[in-house]
Coordinates of C-alpha atoms in Angstrom, one line a residue:
M1 CA -34.1 -15.5 -7.0
S2 CA -35.7 -15.4 -3.5
R3 CA -35.7 -12.4 -1.1
R4 CA -33.2 -14.2 1.1
H5 CA -30.8 -14.5 -1.8
L6 CA -31.2 -10.8 -2.6
L7 CA -30.5 -9.9 1.0
V8 CA -27.4 -12.1 1.1
L9 CA -26.2 -10.5 -2.2
A10 CA -26.7 -7.0 -0.7
V11 CA -24.8 -7.8 2.5
L12 CA -22.1 -9.5 0.6
A13 CA -21.7 -6.6 -1.8
A14 CA -21.4 -4.1 1.1
T15 CA -18.9 -6.3 2.9
W16 CA -16.8 -7.1 -0.2
G17 CA -16.9 -3.5 -1.4
A18 CA -15.3 -2.4 1.8
S19 CA -12.4 -4.9 1.3
Y20 CA -10.6 -2.5 -1.1
L21 CA -10.8 0.2 1.4
F22 CA -9.4 -2.1 4.1
I23 CA -6.6 -3.2 1.7
K24 CA -5.6 0.4 1.0
V25 CA -5.4 1.3 4.7
G26 CA -3.6 -1.9 5.5
L27 CA -0.9 -1.2 2.9
R28 CA 0.2 1.8 4.9
D29 CA 2.2 -0.5 7.3
F30 CA 2.0 -4.0 5.9
S31 CA 3.5 -5.7 2.7
S32 CA 1.2 -7.2 0.2
S33 CA 2.2 -10.8 1.1
F34 CA 1.8 -10.2 4.9
L35 CA -1.6 -8.5 4.3
V36 CA -2.9 -11.4 2.2
F37 CA -1.5 -14.0 4.7
A38 CA -3.1 -12.2 7.6
R39 CA -6.6 -12.0 6.0
T40 CA -6.6 -15.6 4.9
A41 CA -5.3 -16.9 8.3
L42 CA -7.9 -14.7 10.1
A43 CA -10.7 -16.0 7.8
A44 CA -9.7 -19.6 8.3
A45 CA -9.7 -19.1 12.2
V46 CA -13.1 -17.5 12.1
L47 CA -14.6 -20.2 9.7
A48 CA -13.1 -23.3 11.2
P49 CA -15.4 -23.6 14.3
I50 CA -18.5 -23.1 12.0
A51 CA -17.3 -25.8 9.6
Y52 CA -16.5 -28.1 12.5
R53 CA -19.9 -27.8 14.1
R54 CA -21.6 -28.5 10.7
G55 CA -19.4 -31.5 10.1
A56 CA -18.2 -29.9 6.8
L57 CA -14.6 -30.6 7.4
R58 CA -15.2 -34.4 7.3
E59 CA -16.6 -34.1 3.8
L60 CA -13.3 -32.8 2.4
Q61 CA -11.6 -36.2 2.5
G62 CA -10.5 -37.0 -1.1
A63 CA -11.1 -33.5 -2.2
W64 CA -7.9 -31.8 -1.0
G65 CA -6.4 -31.7 -4.5
A66 CA -9.3 -29.7 -5.8
I67 CA -9.1 -27.5 -2.6
V68 CA -5.5 -26.7 -3.3
V69 CA -6.3 -25.7 -6.9
L70 CA -9.2 -23.6 -5.8
A71 CA -7.1 -21.9 -3.1
V72 CA -4.4 -20.9 -5.7
V73 CA -6.8 -19.9 -8.5
Q74 CA -9.4 -18.0 -6.5
V75 CA -7.8 -16.9 -3.3
A76 CA -4.0 -16.7 -3.0
V77 CA -3.1 -15.4 -6.4
P78 CA -6.1 -13.0 -6.9
F79 CA -5.7 -11.6 -3.4
L80 CA -2.0 -10.9 -4.0
L81 CA -2.6 -9.4 -7.4
I82 CA -5.4 -7.1 -6.1
T83 CA -3.3 -6.0 -3.0
E84 CA -0.3 -5.3 -5.1
G85 CA -2.4 -3.6 -7.7
E86 CA -3.7 -1.2 -5.0
H87 CA -0.2 0.1 -4.6
H88 CA -0.7 1.8 -7.9
I89 CA -4.5 2.5 -8.3
P90 CA -7.2 3.9 -6.1
S91 CA -9.3 1.4 -4.1
A92 CA -12.5 2.5 -6.0
L93 CA -11.0 1.7 -9.3
A94 CA -9.8 -1.7 -8.1
G95 CA -13.4 -2.5 -7.1
I96 CA -14.7 -1.4 -10.5
L97 CA -12.2 -3.6 -12.4
V98 CA -13.1 -6.6 -10.3
A99 CA -16.7 -6.1 -11.5
S100 CA -15.6 -7.6 -14.8
A101 CA -15.8 -11.1 -13.3
P102 CA -19.3 -11.9 -14.7
I103 CA -18.0 -11.0 -18.1
Y104 CA -15.2 -13.5 -17.7
T105 CA -17.6 -16.1 -16.3
A106 CA -19.9 -15.7 -19.4
L107 CA -16.9 -15.9 -21.8
L108 CA -15.4 -19.1 -20.1
A109 CA -18.9 -20.7 -20.0
L110 CA -19.0 -20.6 -23.8
R111 CA -16.3 -23.1 -23.9
F112 CA -16.1 -24.9 -20.5
A113 CA -19.5 -24.8 -18.8
E114 CA -22.5 -25.7 -21.0
S115 CA -25.0 -25.3 -18.0
E116 CA -23.8 -21.8 -17.5
R117 CA -23.8 -20.9 -21.3
V118 CA -25.6 -17.8 -22.4
T119 CA -26.5 -16.3 -25.9
G120 CA -28.3 -13.3 -27.4
W121 CA -28.3 -10.2 -25.2
A122 CA -25.7 -11.9 -22.9
L123 CA -23.1 -11.8 -25.7
V124 CA -24.0 -8.1 -26.3
G125 CA -23.4 -7.5 -22.6
I126 CA -19.9 -9.1 -22.8
L127 CA -19.0 -6.6 -25.6
V128 CA -20.4 -3.7 -23.6
G129 CA -18.5 -4.7 -20.5
I130 CA -15.2 -5.0 -22.5
V131 CA -15.8 -1.5 -23.8
G132 CA -16.1 -0.3 -20.2
V133 CA -12.8 -2.0 -19.3
V134 CA -11.1 -0.5 -22.4
L135 CA -12.4 3.0 -21.5
L136 CA -10.9 2.8 -18.0
F137 CA -7.6 1.6 -19.3
G138 CA -7.5 4.2 -22.0
V139 CA -8.4 7.2 -19.7
D140 CA -8.0 6.5 -16.0
L141 CA -5.1 4.0 -16.2
S142 CA -3.1 5.8 -18.9
G143 CA -1.0 7.9 -16.6
D144 CA 2.2 5.8 -16.4
T145 CA 3.4 2.2 -16.6
E146 CA 2.9 1.4 -12.9
T147 CA -0.7 2.6 -13.0
L148 CA -1.4 0.4 -16.1
L149 CA 0.4 -2.6 -14.5
G150 CA -1.7 -2.1 -11.3
G151 CA -5.0 -2.2 -13.3
L152 CA -3.8 -5.3 -15.2
M153 CA -3.1 -7.1 -12.0
V154 CA -6.6 -6.5 -10.7
L155 CA -8.1 -7.5 -14.1
V156 CA -6.2 -10.8 -14.0
A157 CA -7.4 -11.3 -10.4
S158 CA -10.9 -10.9 -11.7
L159 CA -10.3 -13.7 -14.2
G160 CA -9.1 -15.9 -11.3
Y161 CA -12.4 -15.3 -9.5
S162 CA -14.3 -16.4 -12.5
V163 CA -12.3 -19.5 -13.1
G164 CA -12.5 -20.4 -9.5
A165 CA -16.3 -20.0 -9.4
L166 CA -16.7 -22.4 -12.3
Y167 CA -14.2 -24.9 -11.0
L168 CA -15.9 -24.8 -7.6
K169 CA -19.3 -25.5 -9.0
A170 CA -17.9 -28.4 -11.2
R171 CA -15.6 -30.1 -8.7
L172 CA -16.8 -29.1 -5.2
G173 CA -20.4 -28.1 -5.7
T174 CA -21.8 -30.9 -3.5
L175 CA -19.7 -30.0 -0.5
Q176 CA -20.8 -27.6 2.3
P177 CA -19.7 -24.0 1.6
A178 CA -18.3 -23.6 5.2
G179 CA -15.9 -26.5 4.7
I180 CA -14.7 -25.2 1.3
A181 CA -14.2 -21.7 2.6
T182 CA -12.3 -22.8 5.7
A183 CA -10.1 -25.2 3.7
T184 CA -9.3 -22.7 0.9
M185 CA -8.4 -19.9 3.3
G186 CA -6.3 -22.2 5.5
V187 CA -4.4 -23.6 2.4
S188 CA -3.9 -20.1 1.1
A189 CA -2.4 -18.9 4.5
L190 CA 0.0 -21.9 4.5
L191 CA 1.2 -21.1 1.0
L192 CA 1.7 -17.5 1.8
A193 CA 3.3 -18.0 5.3
P194 CA 6.9 -18.1 4.1
F195 CA 6.6 -14.8 2.2
A196 CA 4.7 -13.2 5.1
L197 CA 7.5 -14.1 7.5
V198 CA 10.2 -12.5 5.4
S199 CA 8.2 -9.2 5.3
F200 CA 7.0 -9.3 8.9
P201 CA 6.4 -5.7 10.0
S202 CA 8.3 -4.2 12.8
A203 CA 5.6 -1.9 13.8
A204 CA 2.1 -0.9 12.6
G205 CA -0.5 1.8 13.4
A206 CA -3.8 1.1 14.9
D207 CA -5.7 2.0 11.8
S208 CA -3.7 -0.6 9.8
V209 CA -4.2 -3.4 12.3
A210 CA -8.0 -2.6 12.5
A211 CA -8.2 -2.7 8.7
V212 CA -6.5 -6.1 8.6
L213 CA -8.7 -7.5 11.2
A214 CA -11.9 -6.3 9.4
L215 CA -10.5 -7.5 6.1
G216 CA -9.8 -11.1 7.5
V217 CA -13.0 -11.5 9.5
L218 CA -15.6 -9.7 7.5
G219 CA -14.2 -9.1 4.0
T220 CA -12.7 -12.6 3.7
G221 CA -14.2 -15.1 6.2
V222 CA -17.8 -14.0 6.3
A223 CA -17.8 -12.8 2.7
F224 CA -16.5 -16.0 1.1
L225 CA -18.8 -18.2 3.2
L226 CA -21.7 -16.2 1.8
F227 CA -20.3 -16.3 -1.7
Y228 CA -19.7 -20.1 -1.8
S229 CA -23.2 -20.6 -0.4
L230 CA -24.6 -18.6 -3.3
I231 CA -22.6 -20.5 -5.8
S232 CA -23.9 -23.8 -4.4
E233 CA -27.5 -22.6 -4.4
L234 CA -27.7 -20.4 -7.5
G235 CA -24.8 -21.3 -9.8
A236 CA -21.7 -19.3 -10.7
S237 CA -23.5 -16.8 -13.0
K238 CA -26.0 -15.6 -10.6
A239 CA -23.6 -15.7 -7.7
S240 CA -21.4 -13.3 -9.6
L241 CA -24.2 -10.8 -9.6
V242 CA -22.6 -9.5 -6.4
A243 CA -20.0 -7.9 -8.7
Y244 CA -22.7 -5.4 -9.8
L245 CA -23.2 -4.0 -6.4
A246 CA -19.7 -4.3 -4.7
P247 CA -18.0 -1.7 -7.0
V248 CA -20.7 0.8 -6.1
F249 CA -19.8 0.4 -2.4
A250 CA -16.1 0.4 -3.2
V251 CA -16.5 3.8 -4.9
L252 CA -18.7 5.1 -2.1
Y253 CA -16.1 4.1 0.5
G254 CA -13.1 5.3 -1.5
V255 CA -14.6 8.7 -2.2
T256 CA -16.1 9.4 1.2
L257 CA -13.6 7.8 3.5
L258 CA -10.3 8.0 1.6
G259 CA -10.9 11.2 -0.5
E260 CA -10.3 9.4 -3.8
A261 CA -11.3 11.4 -6.9
I262 CA -13.5 9.9 -9.6
S263 CA -13.7 11.2 -13.2
V264 CA -16.4 11.1 -15.8
A265 CA -14.5 8.2 -17.5
T266 CA -14.6 6.3 -14.2
V267 CA -18.4 6.6 -13.9
A268 CA -18.9 5.8 -17.6
G269 CA -16.5 2.8 -17.3
L270 CA -18.4 1.6 -14.2
A271 CA -21.8 1.9 -15.9
L272 CA -20.6 0.0 -19.0
I273 CA -19.0 -2.8 -16.9
L274 CA -22.0 -3.2 -14.7
G275 CA -24.5 -3.1 -17.5
G276 CA -22.5 -5.5 -19.6
S277 CA -22.0 -7.8 -16.6
Y278 CA -25.8 -7.7 -15.9
L279 CA -26.6 -8.7 -19.4
G280 CA -23.7 -11.2 -19.5
A281 CA -25.2 -13.0 -16.6
G282 CA -28.6 -13.3 -18.3
G283 CA -30.2 -10.1 -17.1
R284 CA -33.1 -8.6 -19.1
P285 CA -32.5 -5.6 -21.2
P286 CA -35.0 -2.6 -21.2
R287 CA -38.2 -3.4 -23.0
W288 CA -37.8 -0.8 -25.6
L289 CA -34.4 -2.2 -26.5
S290 CA -35.3 -5.9 -26.4
R291 CA -38.0 -5.2 -29.1
T292 CA -35.4 -4.1 -31.6
G293 CA -32.3 -6.0 -30.6
P294 CA -31.2 -9.6 -30.4
S295 CA -33.5 -12.1 -28.6
R296 CA -33.3 -12.1 -24.8
S297 CA -30.7 -14.6 -23.6
T298 CA -31.4 -17.2 -21.0
S299 CA -29.0 -18.7 -18.6
P300 CA -30.0 -22.4 -18.1
G301 CA -27.3 -23.1 -15.5
P302 CA -28.6 -20.9 -12.7
A303 CA -32.2 -22.0 -13.3
R304 CA -31.3 -25.7 -12.9
A305 CA -29.1 -25.0 -10.0
R306 CA -31.9 -23.7 -7.8

């Protein structure tokens, strides 16, 4: 991975990690459906001029069926689930649970994406990550039914991100990321418009409006353009590396700006999920561990996708 790719990953992680903060603030005055509609509509408006100048929109002819599927699987439904989930759980915890996306990607690749398939330490990583998720659900999300349901919503949304990443690479990987991002955001906004109109707010505070603007322009428009670019250049597994860094920023923002509390179980779950996701995407284990454990896995998909 080049320095440019590493820089893009870092910027994307910092931006995406802030999305959970923006969602939590936006929910003070907006419904989940209106919030998701607003962020996708804003993102499409920001991305459309870029896609037009690059000629990316012309490439979408004949691909609108796949675009609609991608919009539903990776944008509209996951966004709604995460937003609704944050009614019941802290923004930091939502960011941590979304970090399970690389684990899902590795699991799905075993069956559906031979070029992304991993073995050895990657399989160990999957198990480690699952233990982290179980720990969070057993301790931090065991308070009541609503809290548990909120965590499950975010976890299902993470699955949608993974399915969408593999689907994008398989069906739309030859198209320009700017066109894909613009189209998926626009389609998602259209799908959510009827629900947003029903819950249109009568009034909203300046902080909520600012949060929605930042969420739509930065956390959605710019972020998905960067993410789709990484998928096209590196493959789904390596692009999902952003999930290792984004939750760290989500926790940092949640604790420092929203005053959210974190427990020992939260930190332990985060460490297990991130470590498992790292190995699941083909990362190298420590040298002392690799000498005694299973052979280091390789991830042929990303290597060929360069």
